[in-house]
Short mmCIF file of C-alpha atoms and ligand atoms in Angstrom, two decimals:
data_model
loop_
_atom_site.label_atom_id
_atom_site.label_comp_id
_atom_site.label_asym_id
_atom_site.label_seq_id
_atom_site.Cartn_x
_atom_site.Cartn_y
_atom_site.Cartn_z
CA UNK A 1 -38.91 -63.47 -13.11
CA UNK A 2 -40.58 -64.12 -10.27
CA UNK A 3 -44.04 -64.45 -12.24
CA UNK A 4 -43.00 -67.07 -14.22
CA UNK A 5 -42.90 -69.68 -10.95
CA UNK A 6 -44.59 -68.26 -8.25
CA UNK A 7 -47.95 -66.80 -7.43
CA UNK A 8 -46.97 -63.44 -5.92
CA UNK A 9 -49.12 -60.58 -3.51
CA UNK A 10 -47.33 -57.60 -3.84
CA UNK A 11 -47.71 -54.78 -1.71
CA UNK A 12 -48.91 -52.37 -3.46
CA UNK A 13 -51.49 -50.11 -1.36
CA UNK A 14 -50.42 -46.79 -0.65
CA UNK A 15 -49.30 -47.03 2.69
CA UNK A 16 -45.65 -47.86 2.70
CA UNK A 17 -43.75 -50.02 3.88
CA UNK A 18 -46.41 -52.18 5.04
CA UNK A 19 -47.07 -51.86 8.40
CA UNK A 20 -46.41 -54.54 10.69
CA UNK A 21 -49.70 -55.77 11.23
CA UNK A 22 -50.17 -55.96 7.67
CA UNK A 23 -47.19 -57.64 7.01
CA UNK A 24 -48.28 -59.87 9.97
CA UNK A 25 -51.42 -60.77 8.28
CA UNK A 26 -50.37 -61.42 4.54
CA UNK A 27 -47.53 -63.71 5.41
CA UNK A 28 -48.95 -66.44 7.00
CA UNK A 29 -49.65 -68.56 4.22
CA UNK A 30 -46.28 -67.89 1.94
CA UNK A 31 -43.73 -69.64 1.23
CA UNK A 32 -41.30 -66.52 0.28
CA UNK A 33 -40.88 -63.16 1.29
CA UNK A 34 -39.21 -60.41 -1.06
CA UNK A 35 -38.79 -57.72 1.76
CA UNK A 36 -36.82 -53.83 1.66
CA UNK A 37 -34.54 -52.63 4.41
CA UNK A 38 -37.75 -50.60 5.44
CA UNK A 39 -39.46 -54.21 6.68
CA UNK A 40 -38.49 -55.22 10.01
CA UNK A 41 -38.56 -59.04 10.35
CA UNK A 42 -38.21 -60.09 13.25
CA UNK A 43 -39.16 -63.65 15.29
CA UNK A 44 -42.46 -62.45 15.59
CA UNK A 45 -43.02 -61.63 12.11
CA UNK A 46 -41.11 -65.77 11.21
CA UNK A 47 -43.92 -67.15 13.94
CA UNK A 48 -46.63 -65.68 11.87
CA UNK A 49 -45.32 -67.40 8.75
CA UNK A 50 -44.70 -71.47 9.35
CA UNK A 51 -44.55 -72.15 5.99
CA UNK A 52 -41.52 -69.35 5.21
CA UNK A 53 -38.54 -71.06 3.50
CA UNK A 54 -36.56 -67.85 2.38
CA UNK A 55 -36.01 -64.03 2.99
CA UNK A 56 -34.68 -62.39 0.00
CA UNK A 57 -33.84 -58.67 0.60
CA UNK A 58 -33.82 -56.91 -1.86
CA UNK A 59 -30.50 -54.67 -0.20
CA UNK A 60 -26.64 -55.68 0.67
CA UNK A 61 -27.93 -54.82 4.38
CA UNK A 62 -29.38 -57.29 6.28
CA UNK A 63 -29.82 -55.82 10.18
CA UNK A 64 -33.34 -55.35 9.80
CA UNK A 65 -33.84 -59.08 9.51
CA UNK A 66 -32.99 -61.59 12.88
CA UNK A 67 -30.71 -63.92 11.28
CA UNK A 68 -30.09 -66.09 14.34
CA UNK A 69 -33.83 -66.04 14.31
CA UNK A 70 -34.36 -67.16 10.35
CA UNK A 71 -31.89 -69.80 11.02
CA UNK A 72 -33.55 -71.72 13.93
CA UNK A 73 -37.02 -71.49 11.90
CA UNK A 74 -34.38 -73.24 8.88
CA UNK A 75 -35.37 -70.13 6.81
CA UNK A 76 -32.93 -68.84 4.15
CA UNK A 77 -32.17 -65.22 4.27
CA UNK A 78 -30.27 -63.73 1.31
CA UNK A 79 -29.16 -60.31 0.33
CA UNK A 80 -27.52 -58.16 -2.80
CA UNK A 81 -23.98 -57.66 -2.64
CA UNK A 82 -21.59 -56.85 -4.91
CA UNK A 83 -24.45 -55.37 -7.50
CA UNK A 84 -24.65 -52.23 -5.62
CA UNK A 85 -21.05 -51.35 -4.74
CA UNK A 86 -19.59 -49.17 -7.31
CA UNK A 87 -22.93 -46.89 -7.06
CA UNK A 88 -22.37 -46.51 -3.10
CA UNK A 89 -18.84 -46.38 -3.89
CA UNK A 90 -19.68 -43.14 -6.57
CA UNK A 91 -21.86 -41.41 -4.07
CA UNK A 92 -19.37 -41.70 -1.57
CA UNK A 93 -16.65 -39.39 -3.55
CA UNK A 94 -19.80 -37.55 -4.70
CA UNK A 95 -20.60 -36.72 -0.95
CA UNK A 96 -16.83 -36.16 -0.12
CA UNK A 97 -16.62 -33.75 -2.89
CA UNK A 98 -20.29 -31.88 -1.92
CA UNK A 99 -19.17 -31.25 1.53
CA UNK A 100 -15.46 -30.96 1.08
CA UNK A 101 -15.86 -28.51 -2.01
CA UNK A 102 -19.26 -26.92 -0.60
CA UNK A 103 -21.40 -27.48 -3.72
CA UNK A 104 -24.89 -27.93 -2.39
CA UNK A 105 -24.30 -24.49 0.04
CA UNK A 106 -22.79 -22.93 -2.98
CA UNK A 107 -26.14 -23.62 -5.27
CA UNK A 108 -28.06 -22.71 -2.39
CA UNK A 109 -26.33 -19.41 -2.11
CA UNK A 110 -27.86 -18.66 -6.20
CA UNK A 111 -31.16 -19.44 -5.66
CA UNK A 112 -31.25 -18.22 -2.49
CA UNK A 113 -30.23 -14.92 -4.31
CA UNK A 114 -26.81 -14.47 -1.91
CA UNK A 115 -24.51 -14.29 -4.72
CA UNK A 116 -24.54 -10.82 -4.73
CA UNK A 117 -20.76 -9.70 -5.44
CA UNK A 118 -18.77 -11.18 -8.78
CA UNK A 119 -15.50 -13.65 -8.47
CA UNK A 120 -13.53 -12.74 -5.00
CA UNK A 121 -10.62 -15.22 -3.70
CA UNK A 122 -12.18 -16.52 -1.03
CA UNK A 123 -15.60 -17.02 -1.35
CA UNK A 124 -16.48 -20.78 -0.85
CA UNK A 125 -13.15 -22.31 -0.07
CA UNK A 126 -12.45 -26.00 1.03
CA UNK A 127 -9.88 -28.20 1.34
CA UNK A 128 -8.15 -29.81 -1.60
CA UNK A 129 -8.44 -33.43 -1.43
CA UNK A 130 -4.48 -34.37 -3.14
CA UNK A 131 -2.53 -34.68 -0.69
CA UNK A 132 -4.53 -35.53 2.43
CA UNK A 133 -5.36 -38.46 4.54
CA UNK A 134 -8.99 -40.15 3.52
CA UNK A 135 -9.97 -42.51 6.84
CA UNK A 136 -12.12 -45.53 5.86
CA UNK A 137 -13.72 -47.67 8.35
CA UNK A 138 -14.51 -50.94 7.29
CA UNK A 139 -12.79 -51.84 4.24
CA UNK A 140 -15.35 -54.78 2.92
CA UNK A 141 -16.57 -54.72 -0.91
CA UNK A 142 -17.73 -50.83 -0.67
CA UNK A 143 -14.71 -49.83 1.44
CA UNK A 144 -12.35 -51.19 -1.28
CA UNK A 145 -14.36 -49.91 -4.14
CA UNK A 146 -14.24 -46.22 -2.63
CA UNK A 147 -10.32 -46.72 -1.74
CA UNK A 148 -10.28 -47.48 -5.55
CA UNK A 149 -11.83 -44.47 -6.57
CA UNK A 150 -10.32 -42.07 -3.83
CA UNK A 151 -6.88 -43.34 -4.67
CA UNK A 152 -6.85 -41.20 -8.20
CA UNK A 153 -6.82 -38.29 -6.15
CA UNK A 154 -3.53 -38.81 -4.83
CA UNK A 155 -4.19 -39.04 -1.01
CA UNK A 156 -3.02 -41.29 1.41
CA UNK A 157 -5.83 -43.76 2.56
CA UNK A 158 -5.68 -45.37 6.48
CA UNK A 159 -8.00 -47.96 7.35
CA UNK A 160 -9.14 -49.72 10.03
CA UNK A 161 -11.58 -53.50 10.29
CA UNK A 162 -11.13 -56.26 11.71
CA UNK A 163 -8.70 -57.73 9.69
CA UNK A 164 -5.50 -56.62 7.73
CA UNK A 165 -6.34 -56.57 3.53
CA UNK A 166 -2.37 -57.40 2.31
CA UNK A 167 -4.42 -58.27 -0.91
CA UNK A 168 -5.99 -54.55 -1.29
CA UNK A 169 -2.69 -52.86 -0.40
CA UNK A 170 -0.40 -54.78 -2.61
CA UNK A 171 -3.31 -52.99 -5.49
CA UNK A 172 -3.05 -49.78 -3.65
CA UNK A 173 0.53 -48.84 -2.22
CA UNK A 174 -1.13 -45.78 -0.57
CA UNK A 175 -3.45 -47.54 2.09
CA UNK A 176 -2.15 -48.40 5.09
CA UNK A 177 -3.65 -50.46 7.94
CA UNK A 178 -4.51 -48.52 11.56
CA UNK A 179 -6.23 -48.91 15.06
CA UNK A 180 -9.71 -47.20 14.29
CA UNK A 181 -8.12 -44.37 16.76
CA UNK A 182 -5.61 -43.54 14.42
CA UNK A 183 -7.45 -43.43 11.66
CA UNK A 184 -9.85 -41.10 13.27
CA UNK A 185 -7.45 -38.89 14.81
CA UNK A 186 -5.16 -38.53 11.78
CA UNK A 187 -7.66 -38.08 9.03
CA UNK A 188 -8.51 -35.22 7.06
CA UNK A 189 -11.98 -37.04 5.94
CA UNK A 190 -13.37 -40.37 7.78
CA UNK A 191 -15.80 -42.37 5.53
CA UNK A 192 -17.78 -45.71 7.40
CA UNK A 193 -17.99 -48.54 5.45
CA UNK A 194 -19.24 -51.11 8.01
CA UNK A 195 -22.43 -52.89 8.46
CA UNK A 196 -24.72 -52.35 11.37
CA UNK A 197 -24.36 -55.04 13.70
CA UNK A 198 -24.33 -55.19 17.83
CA UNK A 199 -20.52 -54.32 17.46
CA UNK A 200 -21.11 -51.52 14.95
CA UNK A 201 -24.07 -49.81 16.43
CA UNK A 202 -23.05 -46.12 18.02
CA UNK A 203 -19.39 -46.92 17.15
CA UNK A 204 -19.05 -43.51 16.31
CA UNK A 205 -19.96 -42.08 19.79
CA UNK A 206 -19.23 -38.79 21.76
CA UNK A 207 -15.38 -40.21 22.99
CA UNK A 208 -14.97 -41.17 19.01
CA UNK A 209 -15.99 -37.75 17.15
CA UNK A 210 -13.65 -36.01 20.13
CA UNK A 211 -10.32 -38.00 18.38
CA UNK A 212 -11.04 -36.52 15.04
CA UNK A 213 -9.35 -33.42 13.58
CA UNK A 214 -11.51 -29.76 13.99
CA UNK A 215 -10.67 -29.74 10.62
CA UNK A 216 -11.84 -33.47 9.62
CA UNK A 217 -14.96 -33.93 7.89
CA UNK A 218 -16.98 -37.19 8.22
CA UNK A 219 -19.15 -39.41 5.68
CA UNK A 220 -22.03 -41.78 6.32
CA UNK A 221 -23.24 -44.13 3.41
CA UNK A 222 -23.53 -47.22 5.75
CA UNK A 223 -25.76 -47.24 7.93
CA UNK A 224 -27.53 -44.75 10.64
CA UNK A 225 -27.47 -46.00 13.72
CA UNK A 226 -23.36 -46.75 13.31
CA UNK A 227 -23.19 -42.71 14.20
CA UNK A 228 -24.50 -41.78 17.86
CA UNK A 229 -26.55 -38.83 16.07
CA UNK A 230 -27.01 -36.53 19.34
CA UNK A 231 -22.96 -36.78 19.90
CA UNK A 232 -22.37 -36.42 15.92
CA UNK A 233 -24.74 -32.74 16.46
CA UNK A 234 -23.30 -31.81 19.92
CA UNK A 235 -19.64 -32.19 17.88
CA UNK A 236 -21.03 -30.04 14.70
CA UNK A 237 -22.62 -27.51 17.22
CA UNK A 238 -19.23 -26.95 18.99
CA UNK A 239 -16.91 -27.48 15.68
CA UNK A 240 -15.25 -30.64 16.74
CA UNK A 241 -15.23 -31.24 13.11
CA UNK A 242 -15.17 -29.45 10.03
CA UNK A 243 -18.55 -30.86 9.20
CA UNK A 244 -20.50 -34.32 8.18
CA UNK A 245 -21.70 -35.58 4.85
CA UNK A 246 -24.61 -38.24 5.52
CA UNK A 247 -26.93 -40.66 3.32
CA UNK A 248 -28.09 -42.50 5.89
CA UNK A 249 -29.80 -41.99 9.80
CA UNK A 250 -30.88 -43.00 12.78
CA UNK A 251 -34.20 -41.99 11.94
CA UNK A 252 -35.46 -42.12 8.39
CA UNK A 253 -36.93 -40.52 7.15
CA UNK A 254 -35.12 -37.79 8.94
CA UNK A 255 -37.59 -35.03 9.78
CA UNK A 256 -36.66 -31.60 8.36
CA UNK A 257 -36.79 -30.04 11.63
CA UNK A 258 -33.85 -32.26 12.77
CA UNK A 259 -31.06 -30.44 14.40
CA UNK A 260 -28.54 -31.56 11.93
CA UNK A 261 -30.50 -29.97 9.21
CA UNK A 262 -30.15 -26.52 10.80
CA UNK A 263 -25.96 -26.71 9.52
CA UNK A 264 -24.87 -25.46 6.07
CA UNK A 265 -21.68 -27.69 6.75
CA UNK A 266 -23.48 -30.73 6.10
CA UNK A 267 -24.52 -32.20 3.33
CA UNK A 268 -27.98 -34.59 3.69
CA UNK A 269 -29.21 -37.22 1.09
CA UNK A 270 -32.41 -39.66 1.91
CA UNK A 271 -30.59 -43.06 1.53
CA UNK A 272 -29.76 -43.03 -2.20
CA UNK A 273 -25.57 -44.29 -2.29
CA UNK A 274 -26.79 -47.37 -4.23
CA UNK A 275 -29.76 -45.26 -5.89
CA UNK A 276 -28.36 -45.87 -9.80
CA UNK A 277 -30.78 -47.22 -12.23
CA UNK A 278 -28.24 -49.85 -12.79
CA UNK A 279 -27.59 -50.68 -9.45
CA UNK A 280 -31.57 -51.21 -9.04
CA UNK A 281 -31.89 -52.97 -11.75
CA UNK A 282 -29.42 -55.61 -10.47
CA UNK A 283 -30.94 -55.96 -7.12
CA UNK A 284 -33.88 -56.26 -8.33
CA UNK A 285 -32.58 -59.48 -10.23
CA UNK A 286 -30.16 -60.98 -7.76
CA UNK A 287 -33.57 -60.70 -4.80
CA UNK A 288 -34.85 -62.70 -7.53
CA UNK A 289 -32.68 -64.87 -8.30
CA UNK A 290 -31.77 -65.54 -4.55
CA UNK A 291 -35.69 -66.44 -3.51
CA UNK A 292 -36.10 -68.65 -6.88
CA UNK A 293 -33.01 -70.54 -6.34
CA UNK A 294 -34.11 -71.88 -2.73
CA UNK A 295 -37.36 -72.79 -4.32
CA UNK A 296 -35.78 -74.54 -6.33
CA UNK A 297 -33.81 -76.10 -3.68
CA UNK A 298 -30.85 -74.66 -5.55
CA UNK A 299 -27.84 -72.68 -3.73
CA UNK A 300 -28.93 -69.26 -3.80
CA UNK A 301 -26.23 -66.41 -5.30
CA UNK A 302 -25.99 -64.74 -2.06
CA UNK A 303 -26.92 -66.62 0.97
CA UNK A 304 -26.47 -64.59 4.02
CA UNK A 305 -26.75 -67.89 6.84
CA UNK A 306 -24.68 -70.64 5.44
CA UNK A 307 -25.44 -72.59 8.89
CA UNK A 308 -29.35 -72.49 8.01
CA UNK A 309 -27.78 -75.40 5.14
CA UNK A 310 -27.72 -78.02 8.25
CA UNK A 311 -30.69 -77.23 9.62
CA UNK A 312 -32.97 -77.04 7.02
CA UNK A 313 -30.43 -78.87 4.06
CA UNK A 314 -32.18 -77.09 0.44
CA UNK A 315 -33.48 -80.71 -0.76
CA UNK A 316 -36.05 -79.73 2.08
CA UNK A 317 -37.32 -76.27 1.26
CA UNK A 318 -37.71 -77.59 -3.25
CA UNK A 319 -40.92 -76.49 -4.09
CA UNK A 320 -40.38 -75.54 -7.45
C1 LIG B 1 -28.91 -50.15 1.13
O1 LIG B 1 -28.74 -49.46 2.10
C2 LIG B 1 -28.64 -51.55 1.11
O2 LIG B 1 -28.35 -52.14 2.17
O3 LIG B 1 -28.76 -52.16 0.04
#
């Protein structure tokens, strides 16, 4: 798509992501910039480029781009929602169910050659999901989409953000709205469906993990730094919680000497919630779509900084 109207560089030497200097040096003269969640762009990074019109991520996630920033410079930053939510939404029960149900420990117990007496009652228990309380914070397009899916397991669903969804819980009798404390203190699993922002960042924290249950287990497909990682291993070192089911970090990739790979009650992925070839595929087009529309000096499908529209109106950045 993008071939057909642009002249492209892509990124294609073996050391990836770029590295900053790189990226530094090969955006100067564009006019677009097709970046992953991996690229950091930042106001030093827009400097380096006066001729940038438009960001196009190719991710729903946008924190590793300075939007106040883009929007000064009257540079349109766009992102992927909606394409990727049922995958993230899929893992997420898939990562409830792993931990919950202990099916990566239990296939690691095979190969491992530990399964060494036949059937016996209580080898491998968990909890059964029907009947308990699933905690969801943040209940945006991926929240919902998980409620949607966790709902046909008969639990009851609390959830806490920043504003009250009547419209979800007419659809879904069993959620009901909380203070984030109460849905951390009266959950059975707590799943985080927020994005990273200044407000978000080490929400989960030390006095946080404390107001869960010991037997509460918690799920990360948002975003790394939204969990204070050193508090989230203290509280798995001293069984504040049941255990932790994570597709995202701090640090990624996360080293496999990290501390909170040393637990068999937690259940690590590298990133992959929206990883379906379908879900790809879309993103893939929407970027697309999103950098060729402003070239066009066309609304773009998913602009992320309406307010960049009066600075920089799109009759401005047409190109193409
Ligand atoms: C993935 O994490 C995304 O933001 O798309």
């Amino acid at each position: 798509m993008l071939r057909e109207c642009c002249e492209i560089e892509l990124h294609e030497s073996k050391e990836y992501p770029p590295s900053r200097e790189e990226l530094i040096k090969k955006i100067r003269d564009k006019d677009a910039l097709l970046c992953l969640l991996t690229d950091k762009i930042d106001a030093e990074v827009m400097d380096a480029a006066p001729n940038l019109k438009v960001i196009s991520t190719y991710s729903v996630g946008f924190d590793h781009i300075d939007i106040p920033e883009a929007t000064k410079r009257g540079i349109y930053v766009t992102h992927t929602p909606g394409v990727l939510t049922d995958a993230v939404a899929e893992f997420t029960v898939g990562l409830i169910l792993a931990v919950t149900r202990r099916i990566v420990e239990a296939d690691k117990i095979i190969r491992s050659g530990q399964w060494d007496k036949p059937w016996n009652p209580y080898f491998l228990t968990g909890p059964e999901l029907k009947g308990k309380t699933i905690g969801l914070i943040g209940l945006g397009r991926i929240g919902v989409a998980t409620a949607k899916r966790l709902s046909s397991f008969e639990v009851k669903i609390l959830y806490y953000d920043l504003e009250r969804r009547w419209d979800v819980e007419t659809v879904l009798p069993n959620m009901q709205f909380a203070d984030i404390d109460t849905v951390l203190s009266e959950s059975d699993i707590v799943s985080i469906h927020v994005p990273l922002t200044k407000d978000t960042y080490h929400l989960i924290n030390e006095e946080k993990l404390k107001k869960m249950k010991k037997t509460a287990y918690l799920i990360n497909t948002a975003r790394g730094p939204v969990v204070d990682t050193e508090a989230l291993v203290k509280a798995l070192r001293e069984g504040w919680i049941a255990g932790a089911a994570l597709d995202v970090f701090e640090q990624e990739p996360l080293p496999p000497t990290h501390p909170l790979t040393k637990f068999d009650n937690v259940v690590l992925a590298p990133h992959i919630a929206s990883a379906t070839i379908e879900a790809r595929q879309r993103m893939a087009e929407l970027a697309a779509r999103n950098l060729i529309a402003v070239l066009k000096g066309e609304m773009p499908p998913a602009l992320v900084n309406k307010e960049v529209l009066k600075i920089r109106p799109l009759e401005k950045v047409k190109m193409i």
